[in-house]
Coordinates of C-alpha atoms and ligand atoms in Angstrom, one line a residue:
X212 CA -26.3 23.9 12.1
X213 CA -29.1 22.3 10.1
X214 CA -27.7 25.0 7.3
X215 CA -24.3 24.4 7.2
X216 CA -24.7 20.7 6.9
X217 CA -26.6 21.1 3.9
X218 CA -23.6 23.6 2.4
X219 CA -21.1 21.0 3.3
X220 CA -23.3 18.2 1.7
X221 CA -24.1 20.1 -1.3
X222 CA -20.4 21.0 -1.7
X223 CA -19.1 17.5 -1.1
X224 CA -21.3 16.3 -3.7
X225 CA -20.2 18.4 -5.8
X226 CA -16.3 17.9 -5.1
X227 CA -17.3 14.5 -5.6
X228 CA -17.9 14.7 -9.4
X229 CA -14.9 17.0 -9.8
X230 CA -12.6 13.9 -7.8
X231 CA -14.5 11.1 -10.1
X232 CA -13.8 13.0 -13.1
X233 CA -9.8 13.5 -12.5
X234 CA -9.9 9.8 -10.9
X235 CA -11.4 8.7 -14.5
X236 CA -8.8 10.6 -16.1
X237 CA -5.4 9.5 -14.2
X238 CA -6.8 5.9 -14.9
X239 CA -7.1 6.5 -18.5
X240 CA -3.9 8.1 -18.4
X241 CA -2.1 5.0 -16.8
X242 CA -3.8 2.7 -19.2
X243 CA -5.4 3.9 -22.2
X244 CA -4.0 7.2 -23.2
X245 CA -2.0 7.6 -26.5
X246 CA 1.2 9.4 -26.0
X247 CA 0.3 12.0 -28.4
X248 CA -2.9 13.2 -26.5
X249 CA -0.5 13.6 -22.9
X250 CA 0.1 17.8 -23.2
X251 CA -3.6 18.3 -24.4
X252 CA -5.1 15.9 -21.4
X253 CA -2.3 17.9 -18.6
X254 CA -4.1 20.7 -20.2
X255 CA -7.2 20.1 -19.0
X256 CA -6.0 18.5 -15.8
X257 CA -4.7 21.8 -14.7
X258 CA -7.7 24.0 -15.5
X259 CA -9.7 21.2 -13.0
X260 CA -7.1 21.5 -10.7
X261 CA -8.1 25.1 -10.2
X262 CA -11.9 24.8 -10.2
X263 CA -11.1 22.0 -7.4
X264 CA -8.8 24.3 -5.3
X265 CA -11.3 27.3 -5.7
X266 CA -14.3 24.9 -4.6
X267 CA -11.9 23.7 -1.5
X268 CA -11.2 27.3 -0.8
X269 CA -14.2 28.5 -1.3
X270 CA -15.1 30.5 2.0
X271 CA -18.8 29.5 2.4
X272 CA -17.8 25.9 3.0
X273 CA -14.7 26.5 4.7
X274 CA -17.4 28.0 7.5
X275 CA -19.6 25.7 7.5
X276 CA -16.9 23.1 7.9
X277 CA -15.5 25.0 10.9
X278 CA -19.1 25.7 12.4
X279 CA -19.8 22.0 12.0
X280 CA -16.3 20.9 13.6
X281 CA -17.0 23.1 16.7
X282 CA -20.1 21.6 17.3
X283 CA -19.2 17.9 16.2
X284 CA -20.4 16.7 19.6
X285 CA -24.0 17.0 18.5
X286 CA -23.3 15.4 15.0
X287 CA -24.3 12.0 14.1
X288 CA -21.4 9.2 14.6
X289 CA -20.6 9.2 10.7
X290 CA -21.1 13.1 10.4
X291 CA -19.0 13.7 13.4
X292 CA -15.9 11.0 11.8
X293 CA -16.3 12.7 8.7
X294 CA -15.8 16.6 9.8
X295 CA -12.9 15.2 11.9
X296 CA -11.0 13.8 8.4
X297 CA -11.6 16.9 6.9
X298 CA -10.6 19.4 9.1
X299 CA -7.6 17.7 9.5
X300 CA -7.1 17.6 6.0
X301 CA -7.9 21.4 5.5
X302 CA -5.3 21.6 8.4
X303 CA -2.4 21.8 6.4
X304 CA -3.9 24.7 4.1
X305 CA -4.9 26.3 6.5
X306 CA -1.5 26.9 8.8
X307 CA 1.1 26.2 6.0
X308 CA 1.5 29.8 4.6
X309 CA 0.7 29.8 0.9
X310 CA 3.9 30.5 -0.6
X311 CA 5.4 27.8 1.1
X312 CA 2.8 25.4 0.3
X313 CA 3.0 26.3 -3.4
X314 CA 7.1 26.2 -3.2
X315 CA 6.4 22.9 -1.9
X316 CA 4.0 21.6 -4.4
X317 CA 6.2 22.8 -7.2
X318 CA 9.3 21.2 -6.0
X319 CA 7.1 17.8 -5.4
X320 CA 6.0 18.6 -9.2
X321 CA 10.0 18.0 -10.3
X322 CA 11.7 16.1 -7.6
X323 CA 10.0 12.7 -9.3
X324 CA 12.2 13.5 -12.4
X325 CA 15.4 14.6 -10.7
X326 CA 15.6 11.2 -8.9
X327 CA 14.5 9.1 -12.3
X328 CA 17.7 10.6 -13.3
X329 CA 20.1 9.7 -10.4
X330 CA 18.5 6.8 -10.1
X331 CA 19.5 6.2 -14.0
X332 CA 23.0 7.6 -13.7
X333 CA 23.7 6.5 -10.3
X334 CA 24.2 9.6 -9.0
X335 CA 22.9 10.0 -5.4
X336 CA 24.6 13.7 -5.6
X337 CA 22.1 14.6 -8.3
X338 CA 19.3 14.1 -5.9
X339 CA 20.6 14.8 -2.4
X340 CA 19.6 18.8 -2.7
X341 CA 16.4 18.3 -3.4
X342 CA 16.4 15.5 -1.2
X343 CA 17.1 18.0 1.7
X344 CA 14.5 20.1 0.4
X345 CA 12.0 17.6 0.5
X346 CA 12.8 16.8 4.4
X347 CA 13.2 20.4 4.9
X348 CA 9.7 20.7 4.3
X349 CA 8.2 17.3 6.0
X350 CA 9.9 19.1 9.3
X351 CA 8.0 22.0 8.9
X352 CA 4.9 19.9 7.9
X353 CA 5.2 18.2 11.2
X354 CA 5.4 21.5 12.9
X355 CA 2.4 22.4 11.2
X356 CA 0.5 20.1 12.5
X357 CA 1.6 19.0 15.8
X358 CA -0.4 18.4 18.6
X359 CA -0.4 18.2 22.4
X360 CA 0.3 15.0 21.4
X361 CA 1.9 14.0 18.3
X362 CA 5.2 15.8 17.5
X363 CA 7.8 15.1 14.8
X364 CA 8.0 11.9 13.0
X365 CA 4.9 10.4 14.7
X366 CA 2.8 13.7 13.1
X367 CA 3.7 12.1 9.5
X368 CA 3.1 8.4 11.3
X369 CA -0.3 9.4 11.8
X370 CA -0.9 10.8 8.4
X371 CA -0.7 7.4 6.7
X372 CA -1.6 5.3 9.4
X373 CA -3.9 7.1 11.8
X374 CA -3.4 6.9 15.6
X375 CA 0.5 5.0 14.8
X376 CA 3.1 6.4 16.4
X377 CA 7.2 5.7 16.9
X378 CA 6.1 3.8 20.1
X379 CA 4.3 1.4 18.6
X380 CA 6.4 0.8 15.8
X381 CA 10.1 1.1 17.8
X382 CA 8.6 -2.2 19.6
X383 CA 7.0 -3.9 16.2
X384 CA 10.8 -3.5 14.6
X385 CA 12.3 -4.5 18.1
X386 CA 10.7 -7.5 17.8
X387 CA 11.7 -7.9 13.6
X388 CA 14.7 -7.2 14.8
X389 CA 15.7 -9.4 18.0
X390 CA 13.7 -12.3 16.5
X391 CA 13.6 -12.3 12.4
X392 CA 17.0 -10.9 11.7
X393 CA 18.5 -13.9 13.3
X394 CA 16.2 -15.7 11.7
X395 CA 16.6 -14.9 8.5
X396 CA 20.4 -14.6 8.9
X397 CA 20.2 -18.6 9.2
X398 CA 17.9 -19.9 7.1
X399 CA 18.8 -18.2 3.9
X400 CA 22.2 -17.5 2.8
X401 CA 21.8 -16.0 -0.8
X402 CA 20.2 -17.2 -3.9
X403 CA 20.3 -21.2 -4.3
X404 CA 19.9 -22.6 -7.5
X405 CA 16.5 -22.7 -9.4
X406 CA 14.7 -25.3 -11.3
X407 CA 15.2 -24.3 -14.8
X408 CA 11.7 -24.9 -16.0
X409 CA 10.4 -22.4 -13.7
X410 CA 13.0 -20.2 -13.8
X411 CA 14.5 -19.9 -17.3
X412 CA 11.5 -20.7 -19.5
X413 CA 9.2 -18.3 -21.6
X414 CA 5.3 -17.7 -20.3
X415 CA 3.6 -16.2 -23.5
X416 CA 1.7 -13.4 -22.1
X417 CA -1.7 -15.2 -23.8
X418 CA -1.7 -17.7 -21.5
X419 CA -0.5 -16.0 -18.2
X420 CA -4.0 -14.0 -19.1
X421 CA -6.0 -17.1 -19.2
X422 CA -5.2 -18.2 -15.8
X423 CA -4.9 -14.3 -14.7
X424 CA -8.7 -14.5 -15.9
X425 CA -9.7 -17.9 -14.3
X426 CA -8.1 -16.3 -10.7
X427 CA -10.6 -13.9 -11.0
X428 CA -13.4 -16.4 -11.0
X429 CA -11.4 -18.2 -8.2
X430 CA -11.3 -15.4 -5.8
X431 CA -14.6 -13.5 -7.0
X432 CA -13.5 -10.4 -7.8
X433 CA -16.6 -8.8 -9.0
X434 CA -16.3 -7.6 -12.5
X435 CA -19.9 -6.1 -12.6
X436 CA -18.2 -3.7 -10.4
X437 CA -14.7 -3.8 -11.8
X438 CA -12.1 -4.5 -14.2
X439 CA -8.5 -5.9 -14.8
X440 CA -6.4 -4.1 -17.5
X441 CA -2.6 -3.6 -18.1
X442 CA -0.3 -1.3 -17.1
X443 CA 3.3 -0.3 -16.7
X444 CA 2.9 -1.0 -12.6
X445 CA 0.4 -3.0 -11.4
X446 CA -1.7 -1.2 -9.2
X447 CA -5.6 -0.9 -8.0
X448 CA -7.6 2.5 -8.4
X449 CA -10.9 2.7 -6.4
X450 CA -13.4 5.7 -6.2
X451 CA -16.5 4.0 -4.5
X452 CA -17.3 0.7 -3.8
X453 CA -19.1 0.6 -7.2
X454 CA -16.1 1.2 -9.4
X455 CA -13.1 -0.5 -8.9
X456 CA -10.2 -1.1 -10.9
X457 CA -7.4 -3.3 -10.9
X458 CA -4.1 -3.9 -13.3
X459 CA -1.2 -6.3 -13.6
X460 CA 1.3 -7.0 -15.9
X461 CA 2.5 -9.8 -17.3
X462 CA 6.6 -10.7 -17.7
X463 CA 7.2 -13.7 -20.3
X464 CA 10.3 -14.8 -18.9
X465 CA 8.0 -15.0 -14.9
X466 CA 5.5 -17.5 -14.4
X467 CA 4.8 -16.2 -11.0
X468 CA 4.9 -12.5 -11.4
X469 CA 1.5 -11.3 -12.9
X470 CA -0.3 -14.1 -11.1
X471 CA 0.6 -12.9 -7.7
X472 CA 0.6 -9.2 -8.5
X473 CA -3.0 -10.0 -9.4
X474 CA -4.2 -11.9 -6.2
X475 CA -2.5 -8.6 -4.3
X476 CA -4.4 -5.7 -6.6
X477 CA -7.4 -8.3 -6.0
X478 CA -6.6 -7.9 -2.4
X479 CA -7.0 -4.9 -2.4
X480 CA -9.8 -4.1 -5.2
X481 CA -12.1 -6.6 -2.9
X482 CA -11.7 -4.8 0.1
X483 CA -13.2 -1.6 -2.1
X484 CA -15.8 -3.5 -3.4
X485 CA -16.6 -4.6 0.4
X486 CA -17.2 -1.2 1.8
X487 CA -21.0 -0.2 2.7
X488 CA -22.8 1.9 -0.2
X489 CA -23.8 3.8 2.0
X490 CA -20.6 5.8 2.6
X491 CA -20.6 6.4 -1.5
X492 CA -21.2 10.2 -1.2
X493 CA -19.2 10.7 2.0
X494 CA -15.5 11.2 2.6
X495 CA -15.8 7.9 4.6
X496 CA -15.4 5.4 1.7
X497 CA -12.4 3.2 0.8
X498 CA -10.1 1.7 2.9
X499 CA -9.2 2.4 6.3
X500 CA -5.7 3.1 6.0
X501 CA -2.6 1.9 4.1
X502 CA -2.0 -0.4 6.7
X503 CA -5.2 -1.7 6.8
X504 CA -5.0 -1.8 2.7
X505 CA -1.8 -3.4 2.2
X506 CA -2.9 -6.5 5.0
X507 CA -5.8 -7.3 2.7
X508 CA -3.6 -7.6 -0.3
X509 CA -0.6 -9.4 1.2
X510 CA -3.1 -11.6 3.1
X511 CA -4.7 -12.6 -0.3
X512 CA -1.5 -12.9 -2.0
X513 CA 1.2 -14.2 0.3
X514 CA -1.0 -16.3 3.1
X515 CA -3.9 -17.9 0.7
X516 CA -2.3 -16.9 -3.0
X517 CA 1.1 -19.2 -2.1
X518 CA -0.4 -21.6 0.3
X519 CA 0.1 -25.1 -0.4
X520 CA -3.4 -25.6 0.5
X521 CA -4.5 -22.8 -2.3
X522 CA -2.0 -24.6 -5.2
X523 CA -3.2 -28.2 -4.7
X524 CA -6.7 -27.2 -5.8
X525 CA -5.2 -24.7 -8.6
X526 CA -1.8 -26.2 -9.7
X527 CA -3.9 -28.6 -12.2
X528 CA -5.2 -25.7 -14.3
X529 CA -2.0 -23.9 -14.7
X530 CA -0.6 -27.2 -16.0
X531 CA -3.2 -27.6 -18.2
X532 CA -3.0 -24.0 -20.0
X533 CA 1.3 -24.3 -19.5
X534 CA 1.6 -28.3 -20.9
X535 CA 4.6 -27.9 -22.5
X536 CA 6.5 -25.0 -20.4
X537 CA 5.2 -26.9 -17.2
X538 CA 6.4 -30.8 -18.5
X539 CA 7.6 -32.6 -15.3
X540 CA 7.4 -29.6 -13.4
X541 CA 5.6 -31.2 -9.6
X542 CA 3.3 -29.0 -7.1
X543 CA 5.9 -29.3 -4.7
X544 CA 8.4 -28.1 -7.2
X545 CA 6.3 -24.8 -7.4
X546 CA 5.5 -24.7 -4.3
X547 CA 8.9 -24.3 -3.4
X548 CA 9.6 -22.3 -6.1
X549 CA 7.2 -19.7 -5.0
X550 CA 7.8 -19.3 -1.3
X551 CA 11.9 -18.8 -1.9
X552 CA 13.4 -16.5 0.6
X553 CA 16.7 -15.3 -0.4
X554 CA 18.7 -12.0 0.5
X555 CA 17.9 -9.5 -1.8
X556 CA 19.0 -6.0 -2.6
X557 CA 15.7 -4.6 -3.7
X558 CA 12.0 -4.1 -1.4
X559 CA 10.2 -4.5 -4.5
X560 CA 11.3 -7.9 -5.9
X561 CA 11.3 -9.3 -2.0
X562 CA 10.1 -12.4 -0.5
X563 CA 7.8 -12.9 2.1
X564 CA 10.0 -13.7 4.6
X565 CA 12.6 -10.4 4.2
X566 CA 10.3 -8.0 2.9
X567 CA 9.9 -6.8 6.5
X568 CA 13.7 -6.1 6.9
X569 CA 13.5 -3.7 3.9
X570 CA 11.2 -1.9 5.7
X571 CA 13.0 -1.6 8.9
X572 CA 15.9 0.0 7.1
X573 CA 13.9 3.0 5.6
X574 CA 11.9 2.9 9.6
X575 CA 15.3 3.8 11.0
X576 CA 17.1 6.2 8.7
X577 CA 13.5 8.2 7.8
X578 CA 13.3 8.5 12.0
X579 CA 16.9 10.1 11.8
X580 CA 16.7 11.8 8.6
X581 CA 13.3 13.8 10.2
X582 CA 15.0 14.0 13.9
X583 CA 18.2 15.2 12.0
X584 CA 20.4 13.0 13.3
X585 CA 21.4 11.8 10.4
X586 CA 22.7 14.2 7.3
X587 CA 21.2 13.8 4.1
X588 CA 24.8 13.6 2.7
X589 CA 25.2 10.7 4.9
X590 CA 22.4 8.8 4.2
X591 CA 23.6 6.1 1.2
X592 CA 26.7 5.4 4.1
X593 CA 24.0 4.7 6.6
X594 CA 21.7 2.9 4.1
X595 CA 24.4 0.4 3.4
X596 CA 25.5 -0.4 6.8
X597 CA 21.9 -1.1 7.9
X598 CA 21.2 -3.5 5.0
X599 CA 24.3 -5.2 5.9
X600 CA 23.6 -5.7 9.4
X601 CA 19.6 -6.6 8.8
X602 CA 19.2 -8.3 5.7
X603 CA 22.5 -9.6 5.2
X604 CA 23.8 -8.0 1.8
X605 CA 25.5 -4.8 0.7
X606 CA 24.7 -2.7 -2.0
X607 CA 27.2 -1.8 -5.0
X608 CA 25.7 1.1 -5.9
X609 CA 23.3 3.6 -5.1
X610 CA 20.9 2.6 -8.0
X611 CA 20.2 -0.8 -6.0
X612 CA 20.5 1.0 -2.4
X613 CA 19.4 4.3 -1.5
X614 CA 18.0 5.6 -4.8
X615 CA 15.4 2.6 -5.4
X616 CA 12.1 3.8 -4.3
X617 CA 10.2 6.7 -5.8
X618 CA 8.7 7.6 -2.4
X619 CA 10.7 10.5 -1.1
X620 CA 10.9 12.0 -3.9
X621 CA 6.7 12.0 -4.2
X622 CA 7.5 13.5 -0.2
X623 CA 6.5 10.2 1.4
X624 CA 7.6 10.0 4.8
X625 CA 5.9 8.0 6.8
X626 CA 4.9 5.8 4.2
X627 CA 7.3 3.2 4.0
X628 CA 6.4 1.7 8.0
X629 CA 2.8 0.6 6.6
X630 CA 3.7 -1.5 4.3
X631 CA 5.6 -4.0 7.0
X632 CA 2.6 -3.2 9.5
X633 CA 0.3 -4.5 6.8
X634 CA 1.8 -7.8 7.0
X635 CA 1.7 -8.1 10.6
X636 CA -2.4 -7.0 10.7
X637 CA -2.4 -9.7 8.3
X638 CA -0.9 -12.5 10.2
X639 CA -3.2 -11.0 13.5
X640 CA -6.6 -11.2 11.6
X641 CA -5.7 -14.4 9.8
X642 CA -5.3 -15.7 13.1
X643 CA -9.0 -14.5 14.8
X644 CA -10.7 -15.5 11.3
X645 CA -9.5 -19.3 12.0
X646 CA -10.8 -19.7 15.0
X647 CA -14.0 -18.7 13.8
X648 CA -13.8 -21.6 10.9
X649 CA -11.0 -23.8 8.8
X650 CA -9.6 -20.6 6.3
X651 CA -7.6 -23.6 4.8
X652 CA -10.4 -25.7 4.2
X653 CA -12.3 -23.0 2.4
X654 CA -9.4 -22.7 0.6
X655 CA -9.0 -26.9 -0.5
X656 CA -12.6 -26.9 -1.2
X657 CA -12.2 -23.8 -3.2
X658 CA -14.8 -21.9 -0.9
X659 CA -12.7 -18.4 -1.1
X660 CA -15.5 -16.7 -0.6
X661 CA -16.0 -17.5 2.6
X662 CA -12.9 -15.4 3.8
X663 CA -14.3 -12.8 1.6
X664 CA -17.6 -12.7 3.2
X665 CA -15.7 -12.8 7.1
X666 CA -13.7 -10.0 5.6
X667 CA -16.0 -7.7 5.0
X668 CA -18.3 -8.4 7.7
X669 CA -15.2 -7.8 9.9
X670 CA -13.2 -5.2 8.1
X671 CA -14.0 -4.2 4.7
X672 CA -17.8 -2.7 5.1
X673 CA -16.5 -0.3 7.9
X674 CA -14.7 1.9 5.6
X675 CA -13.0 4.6 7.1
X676 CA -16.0 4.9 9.5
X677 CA -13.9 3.4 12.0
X678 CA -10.0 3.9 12.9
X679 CA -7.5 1.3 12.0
X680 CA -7.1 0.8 15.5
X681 CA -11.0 0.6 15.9
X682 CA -10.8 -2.3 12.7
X683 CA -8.0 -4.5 14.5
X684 CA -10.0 -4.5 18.2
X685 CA -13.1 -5.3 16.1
X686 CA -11.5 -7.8 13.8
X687 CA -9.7 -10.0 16.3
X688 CA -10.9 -8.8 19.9
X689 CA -7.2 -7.1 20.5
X690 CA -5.2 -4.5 20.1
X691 CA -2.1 -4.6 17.4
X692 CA -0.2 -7.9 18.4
X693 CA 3.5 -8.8 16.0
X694 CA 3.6 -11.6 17.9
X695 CA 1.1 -13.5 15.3
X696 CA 3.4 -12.3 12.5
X697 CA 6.6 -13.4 13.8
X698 CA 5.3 -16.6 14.6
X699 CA 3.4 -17.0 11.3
X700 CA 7.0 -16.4 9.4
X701 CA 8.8 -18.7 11.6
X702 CA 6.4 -21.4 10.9
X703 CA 6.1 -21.2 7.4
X704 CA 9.9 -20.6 6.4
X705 CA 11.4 -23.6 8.8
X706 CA 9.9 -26.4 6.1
Ligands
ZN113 ZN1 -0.5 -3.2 -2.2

């Protein structure tokens, strides 16, 4: 025992400063990297790729790993959690037979470029074949790795949000459903018009990075420990609590966009930040789950980032860097202006309000498309009558329906459910960290972090020590509840 936790240890050290090195480079590659260096750096990238594989592969540690996973019992609790995640993450090497795994790897190596170009030509035909590949493949995936009890769909549930399952989201989209449809059906009835300042002006990028900079001061995101750059997506990129990055991007003709792409990626970047050093060196680090991810940064960015209470302390300082773009422009105005629901074709540009409904289409058809009740060929059919019936609008064309999201093409399903969930844990933890003190008091008296430090106490410095499940009970005494999201959206969206 005492033997093979040293190989492991000595290994996952090791695979550790292969991981960092890659992580360092995709980074660059998203932000720094001239074009002309992009064959030689894939060069590189795929000689590291194999070193990684052969380490992962490499026999002595796949024993130990297995010696240590029979006799996790006698482990220590973080020990024990960690063996678990990687043995069922070696799971899928293990049973998948290799040419099939590498079949599948190479068609998830092209499939990203096949639906760029559909999505460009507006040609769902282009991509359905591969399309059908790609599911082909999640079935047997599932298969793979089924278990007494997890079969089907919930086996790819569970791989992005462990312990979820179709139960326990068929009743969170009931609920969206019966409750939020009708909802939404009333209260917004397509775009409205705008106030022209806010919508039709120009925001030079200069400024939007001065108050991009001051919101980092606001919500103390630690820069000793990470940094905000530019690129073509905003995103966050974490490898230990120590080193945590963070982009945006900034739109001249949005006032709102990089600012609240930046308090999300914040969301998210101080959660990483959050998590105990001492799970540096294990598998254990960064965030619990997506779900668990995604309600930090929609927390940060939809329930303190546009909360009146958060804009009448900041709304002076963006005035004062926009004078002139801003003239006449009141806090109520943006406040407004901010928190619009409308019906909308497209997840990504979604409000608050009918973000969840997005969701609940790709829920639905991704639970048929995997069941094989519905046909791949049928799918755009499907995807517009469920759009219609939920969010209110129909698509033209496949470019703003089906085609819109890169995830299925990356293989992604599963994925899509955690994004909505996110929100809902959001609303639920919100709700058990204001009983506990004023959250929008600390906001008026610009004490942010004071939700920071509740955060991490309650969620953040766990890790992935404890299950998502585990987080929510410890976090705000009860199991996942909708009912606080439901109720937090109703509130908010009747004003
Ligand atoms: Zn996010």
């Amino acid at each position: 025992m005492q033997n093979s936790i040293k190989i492991y240890q000595e290994m996952r050290k090791k695979l550790n400063a292969y991981y960092y090195a890659m992580w360092v480079m995709s980074w660059d590659s998203e932000t720094e990297l001239p074009h002309g260096a992009v064959d030689y750096r894939s060069e590189q990238i795929e000689v590291l790729t194999n070193e990684i594989y052969a380490l992962e592969t490499n026999k002595t540690y796949l024993k130990a790993i297995d010696l240590l996973y029979l006799n996790r019992d006698k482990l220590d609790d973080l020990l024990k959690r960690e063996i678990e995640k990687v043995e069922k993450e070696l799971r899928l090497i293990k049973k998948m037979p290799k040419d099939e795994y590498i079949d599948y790897q190479v068609l998830l190596s092209k499939s990203s470029s096949v639906w760029a170009d559909a999505k460009r030509q507006n040609n769902f035909e282009m991509f359905s074949p591969v399309l059908d590949k790609i599911i082909y493949y999640n079935r047997k995936i599932s298969k793979y790795l089924q278990t007494d009890t997890l079969k089907g769909y919930d086996v790819l549930l569970d791989i992005y949000e462990e312990g979820m399952t179709t139960k326990v989201y068929d009743a969170f989209f009931q609920k969206l459903r019966d409750e939020l449809v009708p909802f939404v059906l009333s209260s917004t009835s397509g775009k409205g018009p705008l106030p022209r300042k806010l919508s039709k002006n120009r925001f030079p990028a200069e400024k939007q990075e001065l108050f991009n900079k001051y919101l980092l001061d606001v919500f103390k995101y630690d820069l000793n420990r990470g940094v905000l750059k530019t690129s073509e997506h905003p995103f966050t990129s974490n490898f230990t609590s120590d080193d945590v990055r963070i982009t945006t991007k900034y739109l001249e003709n949005s006032i709102e966009s990089a600012i609240f792409s930046t308090i999300h990626e914040m969301g998210h970047g101080i959660y990483e930040q959050n998590v105990d050093s001492k799970l540096r060196n294990t598998l254990l680090g960064g965030g619990a789950s997506m779900g668990i991810h995604e309600s930090q940064s929609r927390m940060y960015e939809n329930m303190i980032g546009r909360s009146y209470a958060f804009w009448e302390v900041h709304f002076d300082k963006l005035k004062e860097i926009f004078q002139k773009e801003l003239k006449g422009v009141t806090l109520l105005d943006f406040y407004h202006y901010i928190n619009r629901a409308e019906r909308s074709l497209i997840r990504t540009e979604a409000d608050e309000l009918t973000y969840p409904l997005h969701i609940m289409v790709r829920y639905e058809v991704e639970k048929q498309l995997i069941s094989g009740k519905l046909k791949t060929k049928d799918l755009p059919k499907r995807w517009r009558k469920l759009y219609q019936e939920y969010v209110g609008v129909r698509p033209k064309n496949d470019q703003e329906g089906v085609l819109q999201d890169i995830h299925w093409a990356g293989g992604m399903f599963g994925y899509f459910p955690t994004y909505a969930l996110g929100s809902a844990y959001a609303a639920q933890i919100y709700f058990a960290m204001n009983k506990e003190f004023n959250i929008e008091n600390a906001i008026s008296n610009n004490e942010i972090y004071k939700i920071n430090d509740w955060l991490k106490e309650h969620v953040h410095t766990f890790g992935k020590s404890k299950t998502p499940k585990e987080i929510m009970l410890f976090a705000t005494k009860e199991s996942f509840n909708p009912d606080y999201y439901v109720e937090y959206l109703k509130r908010k969206f009747s004003n």
